[in-house]
GROMACS .gro file of C-alpha atoms in nm:
model
  436
    1MET     CA    1   0.000   0.000   0.000
    2ASN     CA    2   0.294   0.235   0.066
    3LEU     CA    3   0.412   0.192  -0.291
    4ILE     CA    4   0.064   0.260  -0.426
    5ARG     CA    5   0.042   0.571  -0.210
    6LYS     CA    6   0.377   0.692  -0.345
    7ILE     CA    7   0.262   0.642  -0.702
    8THR     CA    8  -0.059   0.834  -0.629
    9ILE     CA    9   0.145   1.125  -0.488
   10VAL     CA   10   0.375   1.126  -0.792
   11LEU     CA   11   0.079   1.127  -1.032
   12THR     CA   12  -0.082   1.414  -0.837
   13LEU     CA   13   0.240   1.616  -0.856
   14ILE     CA   14   0.261   1.545  -1.230
   15PHE     CA   15  -0.096   1.671  -1.274
   16LEU     CA   16  -0.035   1.991  -1.072
   17SER     CA   17   0.289   2.055  -1.260
   18ALA     CA   18   0.107   2.012  -1.592
   19VAL     CA   19  -0.167   2.256  -1.487
   20SER     CA   20   0.092   2.516  -1.376
   21PHE     CA   21   0.286   2.473  -1.701
   22ALA     CA   22  -0.032   2.508  -1.909
   23GLN     CA   23  -0.121   2.835  -1.733
   24SER     CA   24   0.229   2.985  -1.771
   25SER     CA   25   0.258   2.866  -2.130
   26ALA     CA   26  -0.083   3.010  -2.220
   27GLU     CA   27   0.009   3.347  -2.068
   28LEU     CA   28   0.336   3.362  -2.263
   29LYS     CA   29   0.163   3.264  -2.587
   30LYS     CA   30  -0.099   3.532  -2.530
   31GLN     CA   31   0.176   3.789  -2.470
   32ARG     CA   32   0.358   3.679  -2.789
   33GLU     CA   33   0.035   3.706  -2.990
   34ARG     CA   34  -0.024   4.059  -2.853
   35LEU     CA   35   0.329   4.162  -2.953
   36ASP     CA   36   0.272   4.011  -3.300
   37ARG     CA   37  -0.042   4.227  -3.341
   38GLU     CA   38   0.143   4.542  -3.238
   39ILE     CA   39   0.439   4.466  -3.468
   40SER     CA   40   0.199   4.395  -3.755
   41LEU     CA   41   0.018   4.725  -3.696
   42LEU     CA   42   0.347   4.916  -3.712
   43ASN     CA   43   0.458   4.719  -4.019
   44GLU     CA   44   0.148   4.832  -4.205
   45SER     CA   45   0.195   5.197  -4.111
   46LEU     CA   46   0.566   5.187  -4.201
   47LYS     CA   47   0.481   5.038  -4.542
   48GLU     CA   48   0.233   5.321  -4.602
   49THR     CA   49   0.493   5.587  -4.517
   50SER     CA   50   0.803   5.422  -4.668
   51SER     CA   51   0.748   5.598  -5.002
   52SER     CA   52   0.799   5.937  -4.836
   53LYS     CA   53   1.142   6.081  -4.914
   54ALA     CA   54   1.167   6.282  -4.593
   55LEU     CA   55   1.187   6.079  -4.274
   56THR     CA   56   0.944   6.211  -4.012
   57LEU     CA   57   0.946   6.186  -3.634
   58LYS     CA   58   0.642   5.956  -3.648
   59GLN     CA   59   0.837   5.712  -3.867
   60VAL     CA   60   1.139   5.730  -3.635
   61ASN     CA   61   0.915   5.664  -3.332
   62ALA     CA   62   0.742   5.375  -3.511
   63LEU     CA   63   1.079   5.219  -3.604
   64ASN     CA   64   1.212   5.255  -3.248
   65THR     CA   65   0.892   5.105  -3.106
   66GLN     CA   66   0.904   4.816  -3.352
   67ILE     CA   67   1.262   4.735  -3.244
   68GLN     CA   68   1.155   4.742  -2.877
   69LEU     CA   69   0.855   4.517  -2.949
   70ARG     CA   70   1.076   4.275  -3.145
   71GLU     CA   71   1.321   4.258  -2.853
   72ARG     CA   72   1.034   4.192  -2.611
   73LYS     CA   73   0.902   3.919  -2.842
   74ILE     CA   74   1.245   3.751  -2.850
   75SER     CA   75   1.257   3.774  -2.470
   76THR     CA   76   0.908   3.621  -2.449
   77ILE     CA   77   1.012   3.333  -2.677
   78SER     CA   78   1.320   3.279  -2.457
   79SER     CA   79   1.088   3.249  -2.155
   80GLU     CA   80   0.872   2.997  -2.344
   81VAL     CA   81   1.182   2.795  -2.440
   82ARG     CA   82   1.304   2.794  -2.078
   83LEU     CA   83   0.959   2.681  -1.963
   84ILE     CA   84   0.962   2.395  -2.214
   85GLU     CA   85   1.316   2.298  -2.108
   86ARG     CA   86   1.195   2.274  -1.749
   87GLN     CA   87   0.900   2.064  -1.867
   88ILE     CA   88   1.136   1.833  -2.058
   89GLN     CA   89   1.359   1.795  -1.750
   90ASP     CA   90   1.059   1.733  -1.524
   91ASN     CA   91   0.909   1.480  -1.763
   92THR     CA   92   1.243   1.299  -1.800
   93GLN     CA   93   1.279   1.273  -1.421
   94GLU     CA   94   0.916   1.167  -1.378
   95ILE     CA   95   0.953   0.896  -1.645
   96LYS     CA   96   1.264   0.766  -1.466
   97LYS     CA   97   1.081   0.755  -1.130
   98LEU     CA   98   0.778   0.588  -1.283
   99GLU     CA   99   0.997   0.326  -1.455
  100GLU     CA  100   1.170   0.249  -1.124
  101GLN     CA  101   0.835   0.216  -0.947
  102LEU     CA  102   0.702   0.006  -1.234
  103GLU     CA  103   0.996  -0.230  -1.196
  104LYS     CA  104   0.925  -0.259  -0.822
  105LEU     CA  105   0.556  -0.323  -0.893
  106LYS     CA  106   0.646  -0.597  -1.141
  107LYS     CA  107   0.877  -0.766  -0.888
  108ASP     CA  108   0.609  -0.754  -0.618
  109TYR     CA  109   0.352  -0.883  -0.864
  110ALA     CA  110   0.585  -1.169  -0.968
  111SER     CA  111   0.623  -1.268  -0.602
  112MET     CA  112   0.246  -1.270  -0.561
  113ILE     CA  113   0.206  -1.482  -0.877
  114ARG     CA  114   0.463  -1.734  -0.753
  115PHE     CA  115   0.284  -1.758  -0.419
  116ALA     CA  116  -0.050  -1.797  -0.595
  117PHE     CA  117   0.093  -2.067  -0.821
  118ARG     CA  118   0.219  -2.263  -0.526
  119ASN     CA  119  -0.124  -2.241  -0.368
  120LYS     CA  120  -0.337  -2.270  -0.679
  121ASN     CA  121  -0.475  -2.604  -0.569
  122GLY     CA  122  -0.807  -2.559  -0.393
  123TYR     CA  123  -0.712  -2.847  -0.161
  124ASN     CA  124  -0.409  -2.650  -0.038
  125LYS     CA  125  -0.629  -2.348   0.032
  126MET     CA  126  -0.876  -2.560   0.224
  127MET     CA  127  -0.595  -2.726   0.419
  128PHE     CA  128  -0.458  -2.378   0.496
  129ILE     CA  129  -0.797  -2.279   0.638
  130PHE     CA  130  -0.873  -2.605   0.822
  131ALA     CA  131  -0.526  -2.604   0.978
  132SER     CA  132  -0.641  -2.306   1.188
  133LYS     CA  133  -0.636  -2.342   1.566
  134ASP     CA  134  -0.983  -2.199   1.607
  135PHE     CA  135  -1.272  -2.042   1.418
  136ASN     CA  136  -1.138  -1.689   1.460
  137GLN     CA  137  -0.806  -1.782   1.299
  138ALA     CA  138  -0.988  -1.964   1.020
  139PHE     CA  139  -1.199  -1.656   0.951
  140LYS     CA  140  -0.887  -1.439   0.936
  141ARG     CA  141  -0.722  -1.681   0.691
  142VAL     CA  142  -1.029  -1.669   0.464
  143LYS     CA  143  -1.019  -1.288   0.470
  144TYR     CA  144  -0.644  -1.296   0.403
  145LEU     CA  145  -0.692  -1.512   0.091
  146GLN     CA  146  -0.968  -1.279  -0.032
  147GLN     CA  147  -0.753  -0.969   0.028
  148PHE     CA  148  -0.455  -1.136  -0.138
  149SER     CA  149  -0.662  -1.204  -0.449
  150GLU     CA  150  -0.795  -0.846  -0.452
  151SER     CA  151  -0.446  -0.705  -0.396
  152ARG     CA  152  -0.316  -0.904  -0.691
  153LYS     CA  153  -0.588  -0.752  -0.914
  154ASN     CA  154  -0.509  -0.401  -0.786
  155GLN     CA  155  -0.140  -0.458  -0.842
  156ALA     CA  156  -0.205  -0.558  -1.203
  157LYS     CA  157  -0.423  -0.250  -1.250
  158GLU     CA  158  -0.152  -0.025  -1.102
  159ILE     CA  159   0.104  -0.175  -1.341
  160GLU     CA  160  -0.126  -0.110  -1.636
  161GLU     CA  161  -0.200   0.250  -1.528
  162THR     CA  162   0.168   0.324  -1.464
  163GLN     CA  163   0.260   0.189  -1.809
  164GLY     CA  164  -0.010   0.414  -1.960
  165THR     CA  165   0.123   0.717  -1.770
  166ILE     CA  166   0.479   0.647  -1.887
  167LYS     CA  167   0.355   0.624  -2.246
  168ARG     CA  168   0.171   0.959  -2.218
  169LYS     CA  169   0.472   1.129  -2.059
  170ILE     CA  170   0.697   1.002  -2.341
  171GLU     CA  171   0.449   1.145  -2.596
  172GLU     CA  172   0.442   1.478  -2.407
  173LEU     CA  173   0.821   1.476  -2.403
  174ALA     CA  174   0.837   1.429  -2.780
  175ALA     CA  175   0.576   1.706  -2.836
  176ALA     CA  176   0.767   1.943  -2.605
  177LYS     CA  177   1.091   1.883  -2.792
  178LYS     CA  178   0.915   1.949  -3.122
  179GLU     CA  179   0.761   2.272  -2.986
  180GLN     CA  180   1.098   2.380  -2.849
  181SER     CA  181   1.260   2.328  -3.188
  182ALA     CA  182   0.986   2.531  -3.362
  183LEU     CA  183   1.018   2.815  -3.111
  184LEU     CA  184   1.395   2.829  -3.155
  185GLU     CA  185   1.343   2.863  -3.531
  186VAL     CA  186   1.095   3.149  -3.476
  187GLN     CA  187   1.337   3.314  -3.233
  188GLN     CA  188   1.623   3.296  -3.485
  189ALA     CA  189   1.399   3.447  -3.754
  190GLU     CA  190   1.304   3.731  -3.516
  191ARG     CA  191   1.672   3.792  -3.438
  192ASN     CA  192   1.747   3.820  -3.810
  193LYS     CA  193   1.461   4.071  -3.852
  194LEU     CA  194   1.582   4.262  -3.546
  195ASN     CA  195   1.934   4.288  -3.687
  196GLY     CA  196   1.786   4.423  -4.012
  197GLN     CA  197   1.581   4.683  -3.824
  198LYS     CA  198   1.880   4.788  -3.612
  199SER     CA  199   2.081   4.832  -3.933
  200GLU     CA  200   1.796   5.046  -4.069
  201LYS     CA  201   1.794   5.246  -3.747
  202SER     CA  202   2.170   5.311  -3.783
  203LYS     CA  203   2.103   5.461  -4.127
  204VAL     CA  204   1.824   5.672  -3.978
  205VAL     CA  205   2.053   5.802  -3.702
  206SER     CA  206   2.321   5.892  -3.958
  207SER     CA  207   2.061   6.087  -4.158
  208PHE     CA  208   1.993   6.316  -3.862
  209ALA     CA  209   2.300   6.525  -3.942
  210SER     CA  210   2.162   6.623  -4.282
  211GLN     CA  211   1.798   6.659  -4.162
  212GLU     CA  212   1.857   6.812  -3.818
  213LYS     CA  213   1.712   7.146  -3.923
  214GLN     CA  214   1.398   6.976  -4.052
  215TYR     CA  215   1.358   6.778  -3.729
  216LYS     CA  216   1.404   7.087  -3.516
  217GLN     CA  217   1.132   7.263  -3.714
  218GLU     CA  218   0.900   6.965  -3.679
  219ILE     CA  219   0.970   6.935  -3.305
  220SER     CA  220   0.921   7.309  -3.258
  221LYS     CA  221   0.581   7.282  -3.426
  222LYS     CA  222   0.484   6.984  -3.209
  223GLN     CA  223   0.601   7.159  -2.894
  224GLN     CA  224   0.383   7.458  -2.980
  225GLU     CA  225   0.087   7.223  -3.024
  226SER     CA  226   0.175   7.055  -2.692
  227GLN     CA  227   0.196   7.392  -2.516
  228ARG     CA  228  -0.142   7.498  -2.658
  229LEU     CA  229  -0.294   7.173  -2.537
  230ALA     CA  230  -0.130   7.213  -2.193
  231ARG     CA  231  -0.270   7.567  -2.165
  232ALA     CA  232  -0.617   7.443  -2.260
  233ILE     CA  233  -0.593   7.165  -1.999
  234GLN     CA  234  -0.470   7.403  -1.729
  235ALA     CA  235  -0.748   7.651  -1.813
  236ALA     CA  236  -1.008   7.372  -1.784
  237ILE     CA  237  -0.862   7.261  -1.451
  238ARG     CA  238  -0.859   7.622  -1.320
  239ARG     CA  239  -1.225   7.657  -1.417
  240GLU     CA  240  -1.309   7.337  -1.227
  241ILE     CA  241  -1.113   7.452  -0.920
  242GLU     CA  242  -1.280   7.792  -0.926
  243ALA     CA  243  -1.623   7.630  -0.966
  244GLU     CA  244  -1.552   7.404  -0.666
  245ARG     CA  245  -1.444   7.702  -0.455
  246LYS     CA  246  -1.751   7.903  -0.550
  247ARG     CA  247  -1.970   7.604  -0.470
  248ALA     CA  248  -1.805   7.574  -0.127
  249GLU     CA  249  -1.852   7.947  -0.061
  250GLU     CA  250  -2.217   7.929  -0.171
  251GLU     CA  251  -2.279   7.632   0.057
  252ALA     CA  252  -2.119   7.822   0.347
  253ARG     CA  253  -2.332   8.132   0.270
  254LEU     CA  254  -2.652   7.928   0.260
  255ALA     CA  255  -2.556   7.754   0.586
  256ALA     CA  256  -2.498   8.097   0.751
  257ALA     CA  257  -2.834   8.228   0.626
  258LYS     CA  258  -3.010   7.916   0.749
  259GLU     CA  259  -2.846   7.945   1.092
  260ALA     CA  260  -2.940   8.316   1.114
  261ALA     CA  261  -3.302   8.240   1.026
  262ARG     CA  262  -3.318   7.961   1.284
  263ALA     CA  263  -3.165   8.182   1.556
  264LYS     CA  264  -3.399   8.469   1.476
  265ALA     CA  265  -3.702   8.242   1.501
  266ALA     CA  266  -3.577   8.107   1.836
  267GLY     CA  267  -3.484   8.452   1.967
  268GLU     CA  268  -3.116   8.354   1.994
  269THR     CA  269  -2.800   8.524   1.889
  270PRO     CA  270  -2.695   8.348   1.569
  271LYS     CA  271  -2.369   8.154   1.590
  272PRO     CA  272  -2.111   8.257   1.335
  273VAL     CA  273  -2.064   7.995   1.064
  274GLU     CA  274  -1.707   7.953   0.954
  275THR     CA  275  -1.671   8.014   0.585
  276GLU     CA  276  -1.387   7.916   0.365
  277LYS     CA  277  -1.141   8.201   0.327
  278PRO     CA  278  -1.072   8.341  -0.019
  279ALA     CA  279  -0.795   8.164  -0.207
  280ALA     CA  280  -0.559   8.461  -0.167
  281THR     CA  281  -0.569   8.455   0.215
  282ALA     CA  282  -0.654   8.093   0.294
  283ALA     CA  283  -0.391   7.835   0.374
  284PRO     CA  284  -0.268   7.693   0.043
  285LYS     CA  285  -0.478   7.403  -0.077
  286THR     CA  286  -0.366   7.169  -0.356
  287ALA     CA  287  -0.563   7.143  -0.679
  288SER     CA  288  -0.619   6.773  -0.608
  289GLY     CA  289  -0.758   6.857  -0.263
  290VAL     CA  290  -1.001   7.114  -0.399
  291LEU     CA  291  -1.114   6.887  -0.683
  292SER     CA  292  -1.193   6.597  -0.447
  293ALA     CA  293  -1.343   6.804  -0.166
  294THR     CA  294  -1.702   6.689  -0.220
  295PRO     CA  295  -1.811   6.334  -0.126
  296GLU     CA  296  -1.908   6.264  -0.491
  297ALA     CA  297  -1.572   6.383  -0.628
  298ALA     CA  298  -1.380   6.197  -0.357
  299LYS     CA  299  -1.572   5.876  -0.436
  300LEU     CA  300  -1.504   5.909  -0.810
  301SER     CA  301  -1.135   5.985  -0.744
  302ASN     CA  302  -1.101   5.677  -0.523
  303GLU     CA  303  -1.277   5.456  -0.779
  304PHE     CA  304  -1.050   5.588  -1.054
  305MET     CA  305  -0.742   5.532  -0.838
  306GLY     CA  306  -0.865   5.182  -0.751
  307ASN     CA  307  -0.856   5.093  -1.122
  308ARG     CA  308  -0.490   5.180  -1.169
  309GLY     CA  309  -0.341   4.924  -1.408
  310LYS     CA  310  -0.690   4.813  -1.519
  311LEU     CA  311  -0.819   5.115  -1.713
  312PRO     CA  312  -0.912   5.039  -2.076
  313TRP     CA  313  -0.711   5.198  -2.357
  314PRO     CA  314  -0.858   5.502  -2.532
  315VAL     CA  315  -0.865   5.291  -2.854
  316ALA     CA  316  -0.967   4.927  -2.898
  317GLN     CA  317  -0.640   4.838  -3.072
  318GLY     CA  318  -0.308   5.020  -3.083
  319THR     CA  319   0.052   5.045  -2.973
  320ILE     CA  320   0.245   5.323  -2.798
  321THR     CA  321   0.494   5.480  -3.041
  322GLN     CA  322   0.616   5.750  -2.802
  323GLY     CA  323   0.601   5.726  -2.425
  324PHE     CA  324   0.580   5.979  -2.144
  325GLY     CA  325   0.876   6.207  -2.067
  326MET     CA  326   1.178   6.350  -2.251
  327HIS     CA  327   1.290   6.199  -2.583
  328THR     CA  328   1.616   6.263  -2.769
  329TYR     CA  329   1.657   6.250  -3.147
  330GLY     CA  330   2.015   6.276  -3.264
  331LYS     CA  331   2.245   6.536  -3.114
  332GLY     CA  332   2.070   6.814  -2.925
  333VAL     CA  333   1.725   6.741  -3.070
  334LYS     CA  334   1.490   6.682  -2.775
  335MET     CA  335   1.118   6.670  -2.720
  336GLU     CA  336   0.908   6.631  -2.405
  337ASN     CA  337   0.584   6.438  -2.409
  338ASN     CA  338   0.321   6.498  -2.138
  339GLY     CA  339   0.139   6.180  -2.237
  340VAL     CA  340   0.167   5.893  -2.485
  341ASN     CA  341   0.117   5.868  -2.861
  342ILE     CA  342  -0.084   5.562  -2.966
  343ARG     CA  343  -0.070   5.435  -3.325
  344THR     CA  344  -0.404   5.282  -3.422
  345ASN     CA  345  -0.617   5.190  -3.724
  346SER     CA  346  -0.762   5.447  -3.959
  347GLY     CA  347  -1.107   5.566  -3.847
  348ALA     CA  348  -1.065   5.412  -3.501
  349ALA     CA  349  -1.317   5.516  -3.237
  350VAL     CA  350  -1.170   5.700  -2.938
  351ARG     CA  351  -1.334   5.612  -2.607
  352ALA     CA  352  -1.344   5.732  -2.247
  353ILE     CA  353  -1.121   5.534  -2.010
  354PHE     CA  354  -1.355   5.585  -1.711
  355ASN     CA  355  -1.683   5.737  -1.597
  356GLY     CA  356  -1.672   6.116  -1.578
  357GLU     CA  357  -1.786   6.449  -1.718
  358VAL     CA  358  -1.656   6.635  -2.024
  359THR     CA  359  -1.510   6.965  -1.905
  360SER     CA  360  -1.382   7.093  -2.242
  361VAL     CA  361  -1.380   7.025  -2.613
  362VAL     CA  362  -1.099   7.224  -2.775
  363GLN     CA  363  -1.034   7.274  -3.145
  364MET     CA  364  -0.659   7.265  -3.194
  365MET     CA  365  -0.484   7.448  -3.477
  366GLY     CA  366  -0.386   7.185  -3.733
  367ALA     CA  367  -0.436   6.901  -3.483
  368GLY     CA  368  -0.810   6.837  -3.490
  369TYR     CA  369  -0.996   6.831  -3.160
  370ALA     CA  370  -0.907   6.758  -2.799
  371VAL     CA  371  -1.151   6.632  -2.534
  372ILE     CA  372  -1.089   6.674  -2.160
  373ILE     CA  373  -1.284   6.453  -1.917
  374ARG     CA  374  -1.285   6.494  -1.540
  375HIS     CA  375  -1.286   6.192  -1.304
  376GLY     CA  376  -1.289   6.356  -0.959
  377LYS     CA  377  -0.938   6.497  -0.913
  378TYR     CA  378  -0.812   6.322  -1.229
  379PHE     CA  379  -0.842   6.439  -1.589
  380SER     CA  380  -0.803   6.228  -1.904
  381VAL     CA  381  -0.715   6.408  -2.227
  382TYR     CA  382  -0.770   6.278  -2.581
  383SER     CA  383  -0.629   6.481  -2.870
  384ASN     CA  384  -0.572   6.450  -3.245
  385LEU     CA  385  -0.938   6.364  -3.300
  386ARG     CA  386  -1.093   6.413  -3.643
  387SER     CA  387  -1.442   6.452  -3.497
  388VAL     CA  388  -1.610   6.448  -3.155
  389SER     CA  389  -1.949   6.321  -3.039
  390VAL     CA  390  -1.961   6.489  -2.695
  391SER     CA  391  -1.970   6.845  -2.563
  392ARG     CA  392  -1.891   7.024  -2.239
  393GLY     CA  393  -2.105   6.891  -1.954
  394THR     CA  394  -2.170   6.552  -2.119
  395LYS     CA  395  -2.168   6.265  -1.868
  396VAL     CA  396  -1.972   5.974  -2.011
  397THR     CA  397  -1.928   5.611  -1.909
  398VAL     CA  398  -1.626   5.383  -1.940
  399LYS     CA  399  -1.552   5.281  -2.304
  400GLN     CA  400  -1.812   5.526  -2.439
  401ALA     CA  401  -1.709   5.660  -2.781
  402ILE     CA  402  -1.627   6.030  -2.766
  403GLY     CA  403  -1.487   6.082  -3.117
  404THR     CA  404  -1.283   5.945  -3.408
  405ALA     CA  405  -0.905   5.940  -3.445
  406ALA     CA  406  -0.757   6.171  -3.709
  407THR     CA  407  -0.534   6.040  -3.988
  408ASP     CA  408  -0.233   6.242  -4.105
  409PRO     CA  409  -0.311   6.333  -4.469
  410ASP     CA  410   0.058   6.347  -4.567
  411GLU     CA  411   0.179   6.027  -4.398
  412GLY     CA  412  -0.140   5.825  -4.384
  413THR     CA  413  -0.077   5.737  -4.017
  414THR     CA  414  -0.337   5.748  -3.741
  415GLU     CA  415  -0.220   5.842  -3.391
  416VAL     CA  416  -0.408   5.949  -3.081
  417HIS     CA  417  -0.233   6.159  -2.818
  418PHE     CA  418  -0.348   6.064  -2.467
  419GLU     CA  419  -0.264   6.237  -2.138
  420LEU     CA  420  -0.355   6.184  -1.774
  421TRP     CA  421  -0.346   6.462  -1.514
  422GLU     CA  422  -0.376   6.446  -1.136
  423GLY     CA  423  -0.494   6.789  -1.033
  424SER     CA  424  -0.280   7.039  -1.223
  425ALA     CA  425   0.013   6.803  -1.294
  426PRO     CA  426   0.056   6.556  -1.582
  427ILE     CA  427   0.137   6.196  -1.483
  428ASN     CA  428   0.259   5.895  -1.681
  429PRO     CA  429  -0.057   5.719  -1.810
  430THR     CA  430   0.112   5.388  -1.903
  431PRO     CA  431   0.101   5.229  -1.553
  432TRP     CA  432  -0.268   5.316  -1.530
  433LEU     CA  433  -0.373   5.142  -1.851
  434ALA     CA  434  -0.448   4.770  -1.872
  435ARG     CA  435  -0.222   4.552  -2.086
  436PHE     CA  436  -0.371   4.458  -2.421
   0.00000   0.00000   0.00000
């Protein structure tokens, strides 16, 4: 029974290991498929713009992003290969253990067969029983013979099941080795493509010297657009802060009037009601504090914050071609991004990332429209929209379409610029968004 228990434990461990491997393998495959989609999307946009003689910043960003995605895909494949190698090692060890236990089972079974052969004669069995000292011993000997027969059947069944398990593990081992070989081929192909893209990037970098003036002009134009958008966002936030302060003052005034009326009716001297001091003389209060001062705003802010890392993307499909922060192009050519640029499909719907209220719809010079949505103390900003379907004061829900992404008429690329602000300060939106 100890041996049978050991085999049961081994089989259970094999099952749990297989389940764990399946989950990890599925996650890695899903990640590789997502990277394939993003690379494919950038491939299409690069093909559309490759005929352009002048290299633009969008093309440079797309090429850089494609290289990064390719490197991440190679890294993902490496993780898959390592996982399969561990599975091969585990299966090899498990097969060895099972074969050792099978050999032990066969030896035990052979001993039982020899014993049964020696006592196959019914007369011998009867003599064994009748040779008992008393009825109790005779009963025990009958039970022993029954259990021995049953044990022999169980032992044969265990041998058969163990042989079946070994056969399945050998098949899994062969399949794993085949999958490993296929993945290594894919990885080598990706490395070859990566080397080609890095070579292309080297040519791009060398072209900066001759096109530096053009890039500086393009960056200057984009920075002006960024500054106009930042001013529009800040103006919208100031309006919201001022509205919140006025609301607080009005509530304090109404509370004072109510207290005065109550005191007058009761013949009492009204108690002074503390009102919020004007912004110029009051103790400094942060924009975030003012914007989440009401219970409703505080609740919405907390709900928004509770969804960090789970917020949907502003487009159903896309890839980030330029991240948050400062970016350098060549020597002395820099550009700061207050959000992220997301390459997407032509005509893609742009959607709200969370419940909120539209505070502004701004028409940008040469950059379509921008929509600003408030979520308590947080603001989400969607720009480079061709058209919008909301207006100031519109209540929106998560994933509700608010407009359509604009396509660059010269390059044929479609990018949405997305920003996230906490109070009056921009923050990196990437950690807040869910992974595709």
